[in-house]
Structure formats: C-alpha cells, structure tokens
Coordinates of C-alpha atoms and ligand atoms in Angstrom, one line a residue:
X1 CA 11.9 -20.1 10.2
X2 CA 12.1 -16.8 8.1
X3 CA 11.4 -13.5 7.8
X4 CA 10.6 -10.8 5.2
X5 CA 10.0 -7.4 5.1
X6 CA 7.8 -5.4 2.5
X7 CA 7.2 -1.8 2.3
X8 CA 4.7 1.2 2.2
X9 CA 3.3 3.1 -0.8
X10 CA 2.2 6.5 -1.9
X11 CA 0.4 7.0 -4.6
X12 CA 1.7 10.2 -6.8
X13 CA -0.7 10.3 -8.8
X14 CA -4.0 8.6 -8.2
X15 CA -6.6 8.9 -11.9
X16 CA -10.3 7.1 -11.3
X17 CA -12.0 5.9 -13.9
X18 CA -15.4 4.4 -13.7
X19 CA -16.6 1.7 -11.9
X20 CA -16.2 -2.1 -13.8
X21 CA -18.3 -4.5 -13.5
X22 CA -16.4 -6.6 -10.9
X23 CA -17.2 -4.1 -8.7
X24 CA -13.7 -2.1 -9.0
X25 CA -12.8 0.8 -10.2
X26 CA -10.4 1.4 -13.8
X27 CA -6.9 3.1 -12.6
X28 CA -4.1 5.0 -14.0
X29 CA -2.0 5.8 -10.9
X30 CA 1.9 6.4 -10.3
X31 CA 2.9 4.6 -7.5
X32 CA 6.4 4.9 -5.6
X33 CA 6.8 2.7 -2.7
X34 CA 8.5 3.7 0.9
X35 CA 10.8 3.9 3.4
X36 CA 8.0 2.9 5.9
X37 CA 7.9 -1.1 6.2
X38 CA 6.7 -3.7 7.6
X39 CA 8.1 -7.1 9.1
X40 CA 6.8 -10.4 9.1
X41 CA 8.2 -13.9 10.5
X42 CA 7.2 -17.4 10.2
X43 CA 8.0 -19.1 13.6
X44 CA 7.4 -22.9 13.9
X45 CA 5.3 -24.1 16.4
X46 CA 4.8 -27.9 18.2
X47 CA 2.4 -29.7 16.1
X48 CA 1.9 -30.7 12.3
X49 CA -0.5 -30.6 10.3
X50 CA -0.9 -32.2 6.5
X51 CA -4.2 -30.4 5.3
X52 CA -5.9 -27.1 6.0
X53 CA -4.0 -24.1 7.3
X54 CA -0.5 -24.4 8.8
X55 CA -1.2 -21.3 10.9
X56 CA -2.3 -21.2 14.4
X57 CA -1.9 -17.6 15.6
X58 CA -0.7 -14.5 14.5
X59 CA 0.7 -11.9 17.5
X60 CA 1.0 -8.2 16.4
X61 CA 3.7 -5.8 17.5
X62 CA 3.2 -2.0 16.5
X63 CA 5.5 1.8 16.1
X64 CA 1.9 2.9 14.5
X65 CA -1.9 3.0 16.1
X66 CA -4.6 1.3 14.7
X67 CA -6.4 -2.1 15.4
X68 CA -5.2 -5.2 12.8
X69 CA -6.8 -8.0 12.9
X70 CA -5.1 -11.4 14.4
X71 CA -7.4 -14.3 12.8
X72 CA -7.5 -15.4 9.5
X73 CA -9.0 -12.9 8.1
X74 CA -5.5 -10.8 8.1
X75 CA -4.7 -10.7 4.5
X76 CA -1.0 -12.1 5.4
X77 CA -2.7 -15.2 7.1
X78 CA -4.8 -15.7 3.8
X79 CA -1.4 -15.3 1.6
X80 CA 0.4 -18.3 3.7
X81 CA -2.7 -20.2 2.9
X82 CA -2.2 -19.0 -0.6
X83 CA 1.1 -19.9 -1.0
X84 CA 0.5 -23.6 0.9
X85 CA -2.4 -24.5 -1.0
X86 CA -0.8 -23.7 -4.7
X87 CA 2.2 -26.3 -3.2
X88 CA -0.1 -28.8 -2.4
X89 CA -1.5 -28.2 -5.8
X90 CA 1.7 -28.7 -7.7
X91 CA 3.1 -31.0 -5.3
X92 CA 0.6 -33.2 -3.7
X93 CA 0.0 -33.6 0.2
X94 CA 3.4 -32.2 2.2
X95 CA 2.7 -32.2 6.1
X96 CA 3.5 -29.1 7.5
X97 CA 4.7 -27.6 10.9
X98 CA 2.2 -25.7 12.6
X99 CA 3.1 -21.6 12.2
X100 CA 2.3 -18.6 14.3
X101 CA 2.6 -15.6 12.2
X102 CA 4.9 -12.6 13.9
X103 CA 4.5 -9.2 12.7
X104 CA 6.0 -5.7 13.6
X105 CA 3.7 -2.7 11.7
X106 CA 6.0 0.5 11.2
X107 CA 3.3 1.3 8.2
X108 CA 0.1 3.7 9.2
X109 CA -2.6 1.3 9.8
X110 CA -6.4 1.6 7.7
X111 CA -4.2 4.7 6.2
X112 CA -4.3 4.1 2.1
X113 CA -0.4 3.2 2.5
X114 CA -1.3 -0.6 1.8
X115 CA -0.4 -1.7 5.4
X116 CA -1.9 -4.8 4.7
X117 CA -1.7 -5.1 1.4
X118 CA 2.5 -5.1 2.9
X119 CA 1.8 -7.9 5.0
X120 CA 0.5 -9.8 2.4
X121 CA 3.1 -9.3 0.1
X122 CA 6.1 -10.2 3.1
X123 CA 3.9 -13.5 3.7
X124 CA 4.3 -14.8 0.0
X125 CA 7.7 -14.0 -0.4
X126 CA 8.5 -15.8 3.5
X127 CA 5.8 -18.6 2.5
X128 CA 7.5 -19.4 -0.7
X129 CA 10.9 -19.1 0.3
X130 CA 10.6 -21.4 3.2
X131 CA 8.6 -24.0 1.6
X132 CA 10.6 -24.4 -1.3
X133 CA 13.9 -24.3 0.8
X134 CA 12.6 -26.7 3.8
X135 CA 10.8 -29.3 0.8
X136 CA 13.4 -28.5 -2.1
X137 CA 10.3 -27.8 -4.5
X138 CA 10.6 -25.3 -6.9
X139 CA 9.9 -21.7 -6.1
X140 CA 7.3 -19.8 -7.2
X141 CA 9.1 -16.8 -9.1
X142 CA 8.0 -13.3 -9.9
X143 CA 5.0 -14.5 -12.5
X144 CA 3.8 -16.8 -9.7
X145 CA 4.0 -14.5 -6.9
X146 CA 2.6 -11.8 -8.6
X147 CA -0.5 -13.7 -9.6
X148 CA -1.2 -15.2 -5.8
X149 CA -0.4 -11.1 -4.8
X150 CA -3.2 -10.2 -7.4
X151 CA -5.7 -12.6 -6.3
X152 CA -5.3 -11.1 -2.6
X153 CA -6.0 -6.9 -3.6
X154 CA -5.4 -4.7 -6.1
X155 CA -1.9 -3.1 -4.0
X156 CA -0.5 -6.1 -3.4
X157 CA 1.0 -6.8 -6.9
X158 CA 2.8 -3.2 -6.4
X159 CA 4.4 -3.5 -2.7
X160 CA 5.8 -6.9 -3.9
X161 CA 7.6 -5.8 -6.9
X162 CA 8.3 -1.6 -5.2
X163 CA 10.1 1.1 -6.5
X164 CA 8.5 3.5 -9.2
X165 CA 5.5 2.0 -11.1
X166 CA 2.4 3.0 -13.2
X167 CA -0.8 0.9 -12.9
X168 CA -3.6 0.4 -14.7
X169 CA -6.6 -1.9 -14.7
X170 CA -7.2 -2.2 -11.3
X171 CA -4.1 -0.7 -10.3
X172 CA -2.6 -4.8 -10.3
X173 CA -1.1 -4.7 -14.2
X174 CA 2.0 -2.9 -13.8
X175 CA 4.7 -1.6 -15.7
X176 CA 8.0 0.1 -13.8
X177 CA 9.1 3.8 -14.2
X178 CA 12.0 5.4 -14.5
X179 CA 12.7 7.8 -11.3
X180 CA 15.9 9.6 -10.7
X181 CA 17.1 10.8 -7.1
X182 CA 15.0 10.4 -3.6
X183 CA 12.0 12.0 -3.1
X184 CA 11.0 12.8 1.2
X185 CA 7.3 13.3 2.1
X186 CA 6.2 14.6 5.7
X187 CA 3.3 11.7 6.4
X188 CA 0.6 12.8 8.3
X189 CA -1.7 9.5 10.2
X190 CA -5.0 10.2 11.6
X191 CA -5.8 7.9 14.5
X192 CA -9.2 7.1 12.8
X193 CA -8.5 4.8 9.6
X194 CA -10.8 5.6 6.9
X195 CA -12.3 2.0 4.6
X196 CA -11.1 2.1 1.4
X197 CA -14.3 0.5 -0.4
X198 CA -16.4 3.4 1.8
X199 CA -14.0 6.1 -0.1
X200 CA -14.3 4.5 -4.0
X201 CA -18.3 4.8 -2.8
X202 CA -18.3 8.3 -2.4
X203 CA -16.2 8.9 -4.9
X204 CA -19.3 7.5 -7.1
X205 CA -22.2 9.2 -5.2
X206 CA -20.3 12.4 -5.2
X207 CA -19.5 11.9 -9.7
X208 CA -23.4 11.5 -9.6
X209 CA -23.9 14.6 -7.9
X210 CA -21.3 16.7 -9.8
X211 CA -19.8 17.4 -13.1
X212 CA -16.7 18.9 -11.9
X213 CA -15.3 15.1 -10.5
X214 CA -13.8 14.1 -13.9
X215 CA -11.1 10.7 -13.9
X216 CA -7.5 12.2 -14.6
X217 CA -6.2 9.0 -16.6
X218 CA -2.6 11.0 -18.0
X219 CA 0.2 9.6 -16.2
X220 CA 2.8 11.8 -19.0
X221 CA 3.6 14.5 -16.8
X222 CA 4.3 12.3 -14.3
X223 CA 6.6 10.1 -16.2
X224 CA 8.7 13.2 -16.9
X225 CA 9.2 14.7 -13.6
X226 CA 10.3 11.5 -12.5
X227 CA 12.8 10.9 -15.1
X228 CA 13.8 14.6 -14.3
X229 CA 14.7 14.1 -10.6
X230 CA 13.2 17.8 -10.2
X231 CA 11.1 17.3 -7.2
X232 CA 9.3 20.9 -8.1
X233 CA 8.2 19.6 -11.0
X234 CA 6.6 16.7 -9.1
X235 CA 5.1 18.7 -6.5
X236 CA 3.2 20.3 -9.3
X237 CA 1.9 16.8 -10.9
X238 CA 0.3 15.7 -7.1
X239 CA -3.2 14.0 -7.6
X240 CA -5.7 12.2 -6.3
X241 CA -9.4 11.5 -7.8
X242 CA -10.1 10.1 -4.3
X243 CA -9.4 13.1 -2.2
X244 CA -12.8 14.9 -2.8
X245 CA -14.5 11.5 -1.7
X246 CA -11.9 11.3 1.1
X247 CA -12.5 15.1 2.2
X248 CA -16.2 14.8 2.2
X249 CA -16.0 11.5 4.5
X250 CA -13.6 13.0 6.9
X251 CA -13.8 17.1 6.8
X252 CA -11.4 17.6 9.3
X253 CA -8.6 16.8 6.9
X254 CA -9.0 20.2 5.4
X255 CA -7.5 21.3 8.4
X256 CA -4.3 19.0 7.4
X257 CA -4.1 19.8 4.2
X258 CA -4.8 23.5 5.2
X259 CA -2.1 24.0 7.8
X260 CA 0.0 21.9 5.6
X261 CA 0.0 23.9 2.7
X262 CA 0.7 27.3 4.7
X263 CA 4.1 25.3 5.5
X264 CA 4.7 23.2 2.4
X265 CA 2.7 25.5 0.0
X266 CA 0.8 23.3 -2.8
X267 CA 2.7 19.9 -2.1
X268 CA -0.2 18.0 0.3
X269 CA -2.2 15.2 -1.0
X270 CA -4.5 12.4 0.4
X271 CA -2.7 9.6 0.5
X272 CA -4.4 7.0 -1.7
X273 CA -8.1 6.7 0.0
X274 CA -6.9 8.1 3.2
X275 CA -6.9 9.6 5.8
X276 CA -2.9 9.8 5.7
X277 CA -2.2 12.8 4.2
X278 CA 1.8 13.2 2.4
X279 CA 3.4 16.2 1.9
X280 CA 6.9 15.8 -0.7
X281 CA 9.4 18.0 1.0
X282 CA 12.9 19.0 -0.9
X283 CA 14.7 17.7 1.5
X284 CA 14.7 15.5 4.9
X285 CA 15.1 18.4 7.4
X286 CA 12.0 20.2 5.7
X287 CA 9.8 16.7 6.2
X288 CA 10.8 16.5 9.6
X289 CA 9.3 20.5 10.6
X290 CA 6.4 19.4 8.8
X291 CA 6.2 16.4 10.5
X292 CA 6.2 18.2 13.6
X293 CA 4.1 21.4 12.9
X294 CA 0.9 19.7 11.5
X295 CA -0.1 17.3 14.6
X296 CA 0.8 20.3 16.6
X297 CA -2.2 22.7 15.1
X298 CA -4.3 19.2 14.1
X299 CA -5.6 16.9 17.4
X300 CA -5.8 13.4 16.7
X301 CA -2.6 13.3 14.1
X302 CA 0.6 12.2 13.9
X303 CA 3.9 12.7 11.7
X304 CA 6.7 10.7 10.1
X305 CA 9.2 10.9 7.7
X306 CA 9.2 8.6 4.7
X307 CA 11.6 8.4 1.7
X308 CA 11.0 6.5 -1.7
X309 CA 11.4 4.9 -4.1
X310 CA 12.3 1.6 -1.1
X311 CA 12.4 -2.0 -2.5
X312 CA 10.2 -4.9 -2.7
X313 CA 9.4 -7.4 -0.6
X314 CA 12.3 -9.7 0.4
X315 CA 13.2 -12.0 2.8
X316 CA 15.9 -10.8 5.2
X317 CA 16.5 -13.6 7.4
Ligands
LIG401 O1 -8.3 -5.2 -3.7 P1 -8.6 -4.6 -2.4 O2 -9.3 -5.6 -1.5 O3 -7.4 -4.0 -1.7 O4 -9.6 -3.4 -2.6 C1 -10.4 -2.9 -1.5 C2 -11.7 -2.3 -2.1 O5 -11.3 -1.0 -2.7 C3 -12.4 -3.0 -3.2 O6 -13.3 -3.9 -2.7 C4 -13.1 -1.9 -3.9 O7 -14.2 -1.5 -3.2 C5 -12.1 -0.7 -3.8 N1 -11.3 -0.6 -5.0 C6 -11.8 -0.2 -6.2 N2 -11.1 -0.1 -7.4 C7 -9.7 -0.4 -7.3 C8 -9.1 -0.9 -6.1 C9 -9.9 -0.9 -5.0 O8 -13.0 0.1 -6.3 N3 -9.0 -0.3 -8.4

C-alpha cells in the first residue's frame, strides 16, 4: 500500500546530565542523521478489522546482523497502532484492512544508531500517509507526527525530522542546525548489541564512583564547526558522556577505538550508547580503509561507510 524510508543517526556530540525523575536522563546532544536507512512497507492483507490493531505480522529482511523483534512489541508495530488509534480518535470507528508490516534493516541493529527508533519513525510517516489518502481524512502534519514520535522514544522525534539538530530535554525537543558540506564516518558494528537503558545505568553507578564523569552540556563549539564545513574542526569537538559507561560494559571496544585511532588519529567515538563505534574520515576513500582495517585486527566487527546529514523520514512509494 506504501512505503517509507527513515534514516540512521550519529550523535556528534553526546552531553549527560543527571538523571530526571521520569526516569531519563537531561541531554544536550548534536545529532546528524545518515546515509544508513531503513525501509518499511504497509502491504494489505485478506481480512478487516474495525477495532484493535490492523496488523497481523511483521516479516524482517536484513544487510545488518542482529535479532529484531517480529511481534508487537517492534516499536514500528506500536507506531501503526499509534497512528490508527489517534484516527479513530479524531475520526470515529473506520474498518481497516488487515496489514503485515515489511521491513528491510540496512541500519546496525541494538547499535545506538536508532535502528528502531527508524522504524518507528518510517511507520508514522507510511501510517499517516495511507490513512489519510485511502479515507481522505486530514493528515497529521509535522506537530502531530512529532508528538506520536515523542511518545514512542526519545530518538524518534530526531530520525523523523533528520538532518543537523541539537536536542535537549530528553534529546526529543529539537531545534535544527546549520551544517555546511558532507561529513563521512567509517562505522564500526559489533555483532553483540549493547541495551541502551543498561548503558545510561552505568553511566550513573560509574558518576557515583568518580568525580572525573562530569555532563558536557556546551553544544557552541559544535554549532561552529558545523557552520564552518571544516571537518578538522569537528573531529576535535567528538563527545560522548556515554562512552566511559559504554567502555566499562563492553572493554573490548578499546581495542576499536585503539586500532582506530592509530589509523584515524583522534576522530573515534562510541556511537550514542553503543557498541557501534564512528570514525569521521575527510573524505569517502579514507572511511572505506577504515572500514576495512578495524574488523580486520578486531574479531567479531564489521565496517560501513555512512555519510550525513541524510533526510527524514518520507514516503517513497
Ligand atoms: O526513549 P527510549 O525508549 O528510546 O529510551 C530507552 C532508554 O534509554 C530509556 O528507558 C532510558 O533508560 C534511557 N534514556 C535515558 N535518557 C534519555 C534517553 C534514553 O535515560 N534522554
């Protein structure tokens, strides 16, 4: 019926604050979203239904390893649901095809990329665009997308909207950034995906432990290097408050960031809360050795190439 795509993201910078009461933690991070995407399709099935979920089955086709769930409690099942239930709320009772969801993962899976978050994201924009085609409702526009996209996870809001953007609160109120020029980042996957709420965790045992841990909330530098289009002076804004946590959860990635760096020199980060590691490269060619040398001298890794900043999520068919 349709299809959408949505897209990957790094985060450039990554600041922590302290732990709110709702259980999540206060950001300041830069976020640039990637080449790396994802696509999702709606395809009708035989039978109706006119209450509960239109979808009966999700099937899963992958360029990346890792296991993603095929029930509802994929995070693009529960945005369908999202999207059909606010319908039925503005709208009344509609009877609905039954829907199997079909998605093709090219984004590293349980790798702090917000895979799923992706998913999510390509299954409101789909959701809406077919209902309000197929019904002739209105559609539910950026301020109502972004608000379904926010009650799903804190990326979500971001790999809906893409390109260059800071966020704060919970890394869901975002404003966009300037960037000049393409940036391209050797992206190192671990075959073992790493939890994100395991990772903010540590990150709060380990603050209790040490004083050295403290949140880096300035975006400024940042901002500029962006604006500049001078990917040196981005390499030297990297950072991520997560990556101690990250580290001290999987040690081996030393070994990445180690044999990294003697390539790259200082230009490796964690990738969000892991266990992808990104290296920003000055050009394509110098990704791709990267790439290639770091799953070479590190079992149990592989490498990509990614550019950014990539779009939003759209539909494409
Ligand atoms: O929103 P989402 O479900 O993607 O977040 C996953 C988990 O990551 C949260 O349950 C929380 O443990 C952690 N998190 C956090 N602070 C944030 C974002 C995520 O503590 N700003």
């Amino acid at each position: 019926m349709v299809t959408a795509t949505a897209h990957g993201k790094i985060n450039i910078h990554l600041g922590v604050g302290p732990k709110r009461e709702d259980g999540y933690h206060e950001l300041a991070t830069v976020f640039q979203s990637i080449s790396a995407s994802d696509t999702l399709s709606l395809v009708r099935g035989e039978g109706t239904v006119s209450e509960g979920s239109p979808v009966v089955g999700m099937e899963v086709s992958q360029s990346v390893p890792g296991e993603v769930p095929t029930d509802s409690s994929n995070l693009a099942w529960r945005a369908v649901d999202a999207v059909v239930e606010h319908y039925r709320g503005e709208h009344g009772s509609i009877t609905l095809p039954q829907v199997t969801i079909s998605l093709f993962k090219g984004i590293p899976v349980a790798g702090g990329m917000a895979g799923g978050s992706a998913d999510a994201a390509a299954a409101l924009v789909a959701t809406d665009h077919w209902l309000a085609g197929e019904y002739g409702l209105d559609p539910l526009g950026k301020r109502g997308l972004h608000d379904l996209a926010a009650g799903l996870g804190a990326d979500v809001p971001f790999v809906l909207m893409g390109g260059t953007a800071l966020g704060r609160g919970r890394g869901d109120e975002l404003i966009p950034m300037m960037s000049r020029g393409t940036y391209h980042w050797a992206v190192i996957t671990s075959n073992e995906g790493l939890s994100t709420p395991s990772v903010f965790a540590k990150l709060d045992e380990l603050r209790e432990q040490r004083d050295d841990l403290e949140p880096h909330m300035w975006t400024e530098r940042v901002s500029e290097a962006l604006s500049s289009g001078n990917y040196g002076l981005l390499t030297a804004c990297l950072r991520n408050d997560l990556q101690p946590a990250a580290l001290s959860l999987r040690p081996e990635l030393r070994t990445v960031l180690q044999v990294g760096f003697s390539q790259a020199g200082n230009s490796g980060i964690v990738s969000g809360s892991g266990p992808t590691c990104v290296f920003l490269c000055p050009d394509e060619e110098w990704a791709r050795m990267i790439a290639a040398a770091v799953p070479a001298e590190v079992p149990g890794t592989s490498g990509m190439v990614v550019s950014g900043p990539a779009g939003g999520a759209a539909v494409v068919d």
